[in-house]
Amino acid sequence: APVATTASVVGAAVALTTATLGFHRGRVCAMATAGRSSLAPPVAEGMGSAVAARVERSGIEVELVPCLDDNYCPIFHHPASGTTLVVDTPEAAPILAALRARGLSPTHILNTHHHEDHVGGNLELKRAFPEVRILGPGDRAYDYPGPYPAAGRHRETIPGVDIVVSESDVVMCGGLQARVLEVGGHTAGHVAYFFPEVPMVLAGDCLFTMGCGRVFTGDFALMQASLQKLRSLPGETVVYSAHEYTASNAKFALQVEPGNVDLQERVEQVTRLRAQGLPTVPTLLAHEWATNPMLRWDAPSVQAVVGKSDPVDVFTAVRRWKDTG
């Protein structure tokens, strides 16, 4: 089985061009005018299976496995190299069923953080597939402010981890290469995995479709810096998050920017998808720039509604509003 290794980043990563993906950065960043969305590609191509198709066009097969109440576990299979990636393991049973139905043996588990609904199936999958390599952030202790987890020092541990990863490591998983991004804030040790050749980022609970994770560490400046790191990726990046929270996120986003036409159209798309029981994951980063209030700390409309202009202050105000609203 392919074995993951880590190394320092050397040289520029190869990425698909915006021309290849039919993406127009200027149009995405522009404000919608005359009551019409400025998003390109169109809203219907900016979330769910339409975005997953971009990954499949890069030669990677994708299955999004529902777990627990609202978690997702993406499974990526690269036929050219035989690599199969499992991203976080909320619970083993549905992941094992999906793998066995397709005759796949996982080569790597990529963990983003230590919460039970992301690592709960690690050891059972390892027992079923002893050759699988588990990657994740290193063990650490952090003083959480509460109420969740309870105030005090807690250890962040990835069960069964074989390879510890940190900022700027390049992870070679068979025929697939990812760069590790430390994106703390939700937890102290949270990481994301960016695959530049797709491009795709596995964001865990840091960035959601039209939202972001709760800042359990209490460090809002760290969370904003982490989101800035993700926001700085190419607009054509496919974003896989770990939960189906989009309906709630969209409702809140409309409270923040009721006049955002791009957002209004995306909310309609969320309603259509969820009415059919379809996922809103993954999402397209460029569409998040235009509609996700947790990334729009420099948008005048968001600054005006919270009465602040400093990026950290704006983000903190919006995130706390969501927490209490």
XYZ file of C-alpha atoms in Angstrom:
325
model
C 0.000 0.000 0.000
C 1.234 3.565 -0.629
C 2.756 5.088 2.505
C 2.483 8.770 3.383
C 5.580 10.824 4.051
C 6.028 14.455 5.026
C 8.572 16.950 3.773
C 9.103 20.687 3.514
C 7.298 22.487 0.716
C 9.628 22.829 -2.264
C 8.724 24.930 -5.288
C 5.334 26.000 -6.512
C 2.470 23.519 -6.432
C 0.863 22.577 -9.718
C -2.775 23.676 -9.934
C -5.461 23.667 -12.580
C -5.765 27.032 -14.265
C -8.791 29.221 -13.822
C -9.304 29.063 -17.560
C -9.549 25.264 -17.433
C -12.179 25.498 -14.707
C -14.191 28.226 -16.396
C -13.798 30.506 -13.381
C -13.755 34.306 -13.543
C -12.248 35.762 -10.385
C -13.264 39.376 -11.037
C -16.901 38.521 -11.566
C -17.047 36.442 -8.406
C -15.609 39.200 -6.242
C -17.843 41.898 -7.723
C -21.002 42.937 -5.928
C -24.262 41.809 -7.490
C -26.079 44.637 -9.227
C -29.536 45.273 -10.640
C -30.969 42.379 -8.653
C -28.957 39.743 -10.481
C -26.288 37.431 -9.110
C -22.701 38.111 -10.142
C -21.556 34.569 -9.396
C -19.640 32.621 -12.012
C -19.970 29.725 -12.453
C -23.731 29.877 -11.810
C -25.179 29.203 -8.380
C -26.309 25.678 -9.314
C -22.665 24.752 -9.994
C -21.383 26.064 -6.676
C -22.315 23.392 -4.141
C -23.056 19.709 -3.759
C -22.574 17.116 -6.492
C -21.943 19.760 -9.152
C -18.786 20.787 -7.296
C -17.817 17.185 -6.502
C -17.806 16.606 -10.271
C -14.778 18.912 -10.489
C -12.845 16.488 -8.287
C -13.942 13.546 -10.396
C -12.781 15.316 -13.560
C -9.311 15.409 -12.009
C -9.246 11.595 -11.938
C -10.407 11.049 -8.343
C -13.561 9.094 -7.523
C -15.623 10.568 -4.674
C -18.202 9.187 -2.258
C -19.691 11.339 0.493
C -20.775 9.051 3.325
C -23.401 10.401 5.782
C -22.562 9.561 9.404
C -24.182 10.191 12.783
C -26.793 12.979 12.655
C -25.168 15.501 10.313
C -21.539 14.473 9.703
C -20.016 13.630 6.339
C -17.058 11.367 5.679
C -15.637 11.880 2.164
C -13.910 8.873 0.609
C -11.566 9.606 -2.296
C -10.253 6.859 -4.557
C -7.476 7.462 -7.093
C -7.618 4.529 -9.528
C -4.331 5.448 -11.202
C -2.347 4.838 -8.005
C -4.705 2.657 -5.961
C -4.822 5.304 -3.220
C -7.987 5.513 -1.109
C -8.371 8.342 1.402
C -10.899 8.433 4.234
C -11.360 11.926 5.695
C -12.206 11.822 9.403
C -14.116 8.869 10.837
C -17.295 9.890 12.690
C -18.391 6.242 13.046
C -16.997 3.089 11.523
C -20.103 1.180 10.346
C -21.267 3.355 7.407
C -17.669 3.965 6.288
C -16.884 0.245 6.315
C -20.102 -0.448 4.406
C -19.221 2.118 1.739
C -15.688 0.774 1.349
C -16.803 -2.858 1.123
C -19.590 -2.067 -1.336
C -16.952 -0.739 -3.727
C -14.269 -3.285 -2.894
C -11.894 -0.616 -1.586
C -9.205 -0.863 1.076
C -8.317 2.506 2.595
C -4.654 3.442 2.367
C -4.880 6.603 4.493
C -7.131 8.224 7.068
C -6.728 12.002 7.165
C -7.889 13.424 10.504
C -8.487 17.155 10.832
C -8.929 17.304 14.616
C -9.522 15.228 17.709
C -13.280 15.553 18.341
C -15.017 12.217 18.738
C -17.279 12.804 15.742
C -14.114 12.994 13.615
C -11.988 10.198 15.070
C -14.574 7.825 16.533
C -14.030 5.175 13.865
C -10.226 5.341 13.625
C -9.356 2.257 15.647
C -12.123 0.053 14.243
C -11.059 0.927 10.699
C -7.457 0.212 11.659
C -8.485 -3.214 12.949
C -10.361 -3.933 9.739
C -7.529 -2.625 7.537
C -4.243 -2.970 9.463
C -2.201 -1.425 6.639
C -4.065 1.888 6.702
C -1.972 4.884 7.785
C -3.605 7.460 10.069
C -2.456 11.068 9.710
C -3.359 13.966 11.960
C -2.171 16.765 14.230
C 0.077 15.957 17.165
C -1.036 15.362 20.733
C -1.269 18.550 22.783
C -2.889 20.044 25.862
C -4.936 23.234 25.773
C -6.694 25.288 28.433
C -10.247 25.636 27.144
C -12.393 28.483 28.523
C -15.686 26.517 28.541
C -18.572 25.933 28.421
C -17.685 23.282 25.788
C -15.591 21.462 26.569
C -15.782 22.209 30.281
C -13.335 24.896 31.367
C -9.902 23.486 32.068
C -7.007 21.681 30.441
C -7.904 19.064 27.844
C -5.722 16.823 25.709
C -6.190 16.758 21.963
C -5.296 13.245 20.816
C -5.806 11.441 17.503
C -6.419 7.725 18.230
C -4.017 5.436 16.391
C -2.123 8.222 14.638
C 0.856 6.955 12.607
C 2.091 10.198 11.065
C 1.898 13.565 12.839
C 1.480 16.529 10.502
C 1.942 20.270 10.940
C 2.002 23.517 8.981
C 3.522 23.358 5.469
C 4.171 19.616 5.556
C 3.640 18.015 2.172
C 1.817 14.725 2.555
C 2.359 12.162 -0.191
C -0.527 9.700 -0.212
C 0.315 7.353 -3.040
C -0.464 9.331 -6.181
C -1.995 12.288 -4.338
C -0.179 15.207 -2.718
C -1.520 17.550 -0.061
C -0.119 20.517 1.820
C -1.000 20.759 5.497
C -2.464 23.999 6.849
C -2.772 24.619 10.581
C -6.207 26.174 11.071
C -6.688 26.360 14.826
C -9.553 28.103 16.579
C -12.298 25.487 16.636
C -9.710 23.358 18.419
C -6.115 24.287 19.127
C -4.605 21.671 16.827
C -7.063 21.646 13.903
C -5.484 21.125 10.462
C -6.720 21.178 6.869
C -5.339 19.389 3.819
C -4.962 21.290 0.529
C -4.591 19.325 -2.718
C -3.295 21.896 -5.224
C -3.596 19.701 -8.295
C -7.397 19.490 -7.993
C -7.574 22.084 -6.270
C -9.399 20.928 -3.125
C -9.215 21.567 0.602
C -10.436 19.253 3.363
C -11.476 21.851 5.938
C -13.024 19.766 8.725
C -14.877 22.019 11.144
C -12.958 25.205 10.345
C -14.904 26.332 7.272
C -18.452 25.292 6.365
C -20.709 26.117 3.452
C -21.775 29.688 4.353
C -20.424 29.360 7.885
C -17.543 28.305 10.120
C -16.980 26.221 13.220
C -17.556 27.447 16.752
C -14.475 28.939 18.380
C -14.212 26.528 21.292
C -10.674 27.717 22.094
C -11.964 31.232 22.710
C -9.202 32.544 20.436
C -11.140 34.500 17.807
C -8.000 36.095 16.396
C -6.556 32.642 15.723
C -9.784 31.504 14.076
C -9.893 34.587 11.851
C -6.264 34.000 10.835
C -7.112 30.384 10.010
C -10.073 31.420 7.893
C -7.887 34.011 6.176
C -5.482 31.196 5.297
C -8.320 29.224 3.705
C -9.830 32.308 2.078
C -6.486 32.966 0.383
C -6.622 29.698 -1.575
C -7.606 29.910 -5.264
C -11.246 30.708 -5.882
C -11.742 27.491 -7.827
C -10.838 25.423 -4.741
C -13.382 22.729 -3.855
C -14.088 22.896 -0.109
C -15.097 19.756 1.765
C -16.422 20.448 5.245
C -17.565 17.875 7.767
C -21.191 18.763 8.542
C -24.522 19.514 6.878
C -25.107 22.834 8.631
C -25.879 24.895 5.539
C -29.590 25.577 6.033
C -28.910 27.099 9.455
C -25.849 28.962 8.157
C -27.815 30.373 5.235
C -30.590 31.640 7.498
C -28.039 33.493 9.607
C -26.163 34.844 6.581
C -29.379 36.499 5.404
C -29.647 38.242 8.771
C -26.188 39.713 8.238
C -26.602 40.654 4.558
C -30.296 40.642 3.580
C -29.522 42.655 0.427
C -26.820 40.314 -0.906
C -28.318 38.990 -4.167
C -25.648 36.309 -4.556
C -26.568 35.054 -1.109
C -30.291 35.105 -1.862
C -29.757 32.881 -4.906
C -27.544 30.468 -2.980
C -30.138 30.185 -0.210
C -32.703 29.178 -2.834
C -30.286 26.522 -4.086
C -29.789 25.213 -0.538
C -33.560 24.903 -0.163
C -33.826 22.974 -3.445
C -31.028 20.561 -2.561
C -32.154 19.868 0.989
C -35.768 19.351 -0.113
C -34.436 16.469 -2.214
C -32.270 15.155 0.624
C -29.122 16.119 -1.279
C -25.928 17.472 0.329
C -24.722 21.061 0.084
C -21.155 19.789 0.545
C -18.737 20.380 -1.074
C -18.803 24.076 -1.900
C -16.811 26.329 -4.217
C -14.517 28.762 -2.403
C -15.256 31.661 -4.758
C -18.942 31.403 -3.909
C -18.014 31.450 -0.222
C -16.124 34.712 -0.750
C -19.354 36.260 -2.006
C -21.822 34.817 0.500
C -20.208 33.487 3.690
C -20.400 36.145 6.426
C -17.567 34.435 8.319
C -15.211 35.275 5.434
C -16.539 38.754 4.650
C -14.914 40.835 7.377
C -13.773 43.363 4.753
C -17.162 43.728 3.035
C -18.624 47.189 3.747
C -22.114 45.735 4.248
C -20.858 43.365 6.962
C -18.713 46.022 8.619
C -21.694 48.375 8.704
C -24.070 45.909 10.335
C -21.658 45.165 13.217
C -20.273 48.718 13.452
C -16.641 47.638 13.220
C -13.878 47.663 10.599
C -10.888 45.769 11.995
C -10.920 42.258 10.457
C -10.619 40.405 13.770
C -13.239 42.622 15.406
C -15.676 42.144 12.522
C -15.217 38.381 12.487
C -15.544 38.157 16.276
C -18.753 40.187 16.249
C -20.298 38.075 13.485
C -19.281 34.745 15.029
C -20.574 35.764 18.466
C -23.813 36.967 16.871
C -24.259 33.520 15.329
C -23.475 31.877 18.689
C -26.147 33.865 20.511
C -28.652 34.526 17.727
